[in-house]
């Protein structure tokens, strides 16, 4: 019975995460309207805190699959979605390693959020450099290196965007967790 309930919670959180991936989303950096934040990470982290890290990954992958199947934006999703999965997985992994689910404290959460945000930012700089910029130039006729310069793009758009995104996502997730802490702890004890 618990396995069915766990799968149900994962499916529900993935569906909520998918909806949050589409709306609301908005750009953070002027001049880089293609770099948008969404709040789909919140259910992913809550699911990991409620169940375990593996379940958080499952929610992340399911919401991404739903995005590809139900709201595919072509080349933007084919290039951007794998990057998003990796970035959110890095953020989730660092937070979960530091937080230690059974003893969640504000101090551990803040340390995990800061280190996770730094990890997310580093991952996105590397992925943009070796993966996204070349692929967008090749398949979308959008060569950032030629239009604004790769260094400018990474330093003034990618790094600030990801630092701000990580701060916002971890702050919102923390506040939602505080509001739902009793429900999450009750569900965790019932499903584990």
Tab-separated table of C-alpha atoms in Angstrom, residues 58-140:
chain	number	residue	atom	x	y	z
A	58	UNK	CA	11.661	11.160	-10.130
A	59	UNK	CA	9.469	14.258	-9.732
A	60	UNK	CA	12.030	16.338	-11.628
A	61	UNK	CA	12.216	13.861	-14.506
A	62	UNK	CA	8.444	13.346	-14.694
A	63	UNK	CA	7.702	17.078	-14.833
A	64	UNK	CA	10.310	17.411	-17.590
A	65	UNK	CA	8.765	14.560	-19.556
A	66	UNK	CA	5.342	16.201	-19.192
A	67	UNK	CA	6.841	19.445	-20.500
A	68	UNK	CA	8.232	17.679	-23.562
A	69	UNK	CA	4.981	15.843	-24.256
A	70	UNK	CA	2.405	18.540	-23.451
A	71	UNK	CA	4.106	21.922	-23.870
A	72	UNK	CA	7.053	21.412	-26.173
A	73	UNK	CA	8.634	24.619	-27.503
A	74	UNK	CA	10.905	22.897	-30.010
A	75	UNK	CA	14.614	23.621	-30.061
A	76	UNK	CA	14.385	25.734	-26.879
A	77	UNK	CA	13.184	22.721	-24.917
A	78	UNK	CA	15.479	20.227	-26.604
A	79	UNK	CA	18.499	22.311	-25.612
A	80	UNK	CA	17.271	24.062	-22.469
A	81	UNK	CA	15.397	21.275	-20.696
A	82	UNK	CA	18.408	18.963	-20.185
A	83	UNK	CA	20.298	21.936	-18.749
A	84	UNK	CA	17.393	22.728	-16.435
A	85	UNK	CA	17.244	19.114	-15.248
A	86	UNK	CA	20.967	19.099	-14.437
A	87	UNK	CA	20.838	22.503	-12.726
A	88	UNK	CA	17.831	21.611	-10.564
A	89	UNK	CA	19.343	18.201	-9.757
A	90	UNK	CA	22.550	19.885	-8.559
A	91	UNK	CA	20.570	22.320	-6.397
A	92	UNK	CA	18.396	19.518	-4.998
A	93	UNK	CA	21.319	17.178	-4.313
A	94	UNK	CA	23.387	19.747	-2.426
A	95	UNK	CA	20.422	20.843	-0.307
A	96	UNK	CA	19.450	17.263	0.532
A	97	UNK	CA	23.020	16.241	1.424
A	98	UNK	CA	23.387	19.143	3.838
A	99	UNK	CA	19.867	19.270	5.271
A	100	UNK	CA	19.707	15.618	6.405
A	101	UNK	CA	15.974	14.993	6.146
A	102	UNK	CA	15.407	13.687	9.661
A	103	UNK	CA	16.844	16.789	11.313
A	104	UNK	CA	15.939	19.774	9.148
A	105	UNK	CA	17.191	22.986	10.729
A	106	UNK	CA	17.088	26.545	9.426
A	107	UNK	CA	20.886	26.795	9.599
A	108	UNK	CA	21.412	23.621	7.557
A	109	UNK	CA	18.804	24.700	5.050
A	110	UNK	CA	20.429	28.107	4.526
A	111	UNK	CA	23.888	26.534	4.118
A	112	UNK	CA	22.444	23.985	1.685
A	113	UNK	CA	20.615	26.717	-0.227
A	114	UNK	CA	23.740	28.879	-0.554
A	115	UNK	CA	26.023	25.996	-1.583
A	116	UNK	CA	23.344	24.573	-3.875
A	117	UNK	CA	22.918	27.947	-5.567
A	118	UNK	CA	26.670	28.194	-6.111
A	119	UNK	CA	26.691	24.649	-7.530
A	120	UNK	CA	23.733	25.435	-9.786
A	121	UNK	CA	25.484	28.575	-11.060
A	122	UNK	CA	28.751	26.777	-11.746
A	123	UNK	CA	26.933	23.969	-13.570
A	124	UNK	CA	25.065	26.451	-15.747
A	125	UNK	CA	28.217	28.396	-16.656
A	126	UNK	CA	29.909	25.173	-17.741
A	127	UNK	CA	26.823	23.880	-19.593
A	128	UNK	CA	26.293	27.174	-21.386
A	129	UNK	CA	29.932	27.278	-22.452
A	130	UNK	CA	30.273	23.721	-23.733
A	131	UNK	CA	26.691	22.808	-24.635
A	132	UNK	CA	24.041	25.505	-25.025
A	133	UNK	CA	25.864	28.317	-26.816
A	134	UNK	CA	27.275	26.033	-29.549
A	135	UNK	CA	23.941	24.201	-30.014
A	136	UNK	CA	21.867	27.389	-30.187
A	137	UNK	CA	24.302	28.737	-32.790
A	138	UNK	CA	24.047	25.521	-34.784
A	139	UNK	CA	20.310	24.758	-34.585
A	140	UNK	CA	18.579	28.048	-33.776
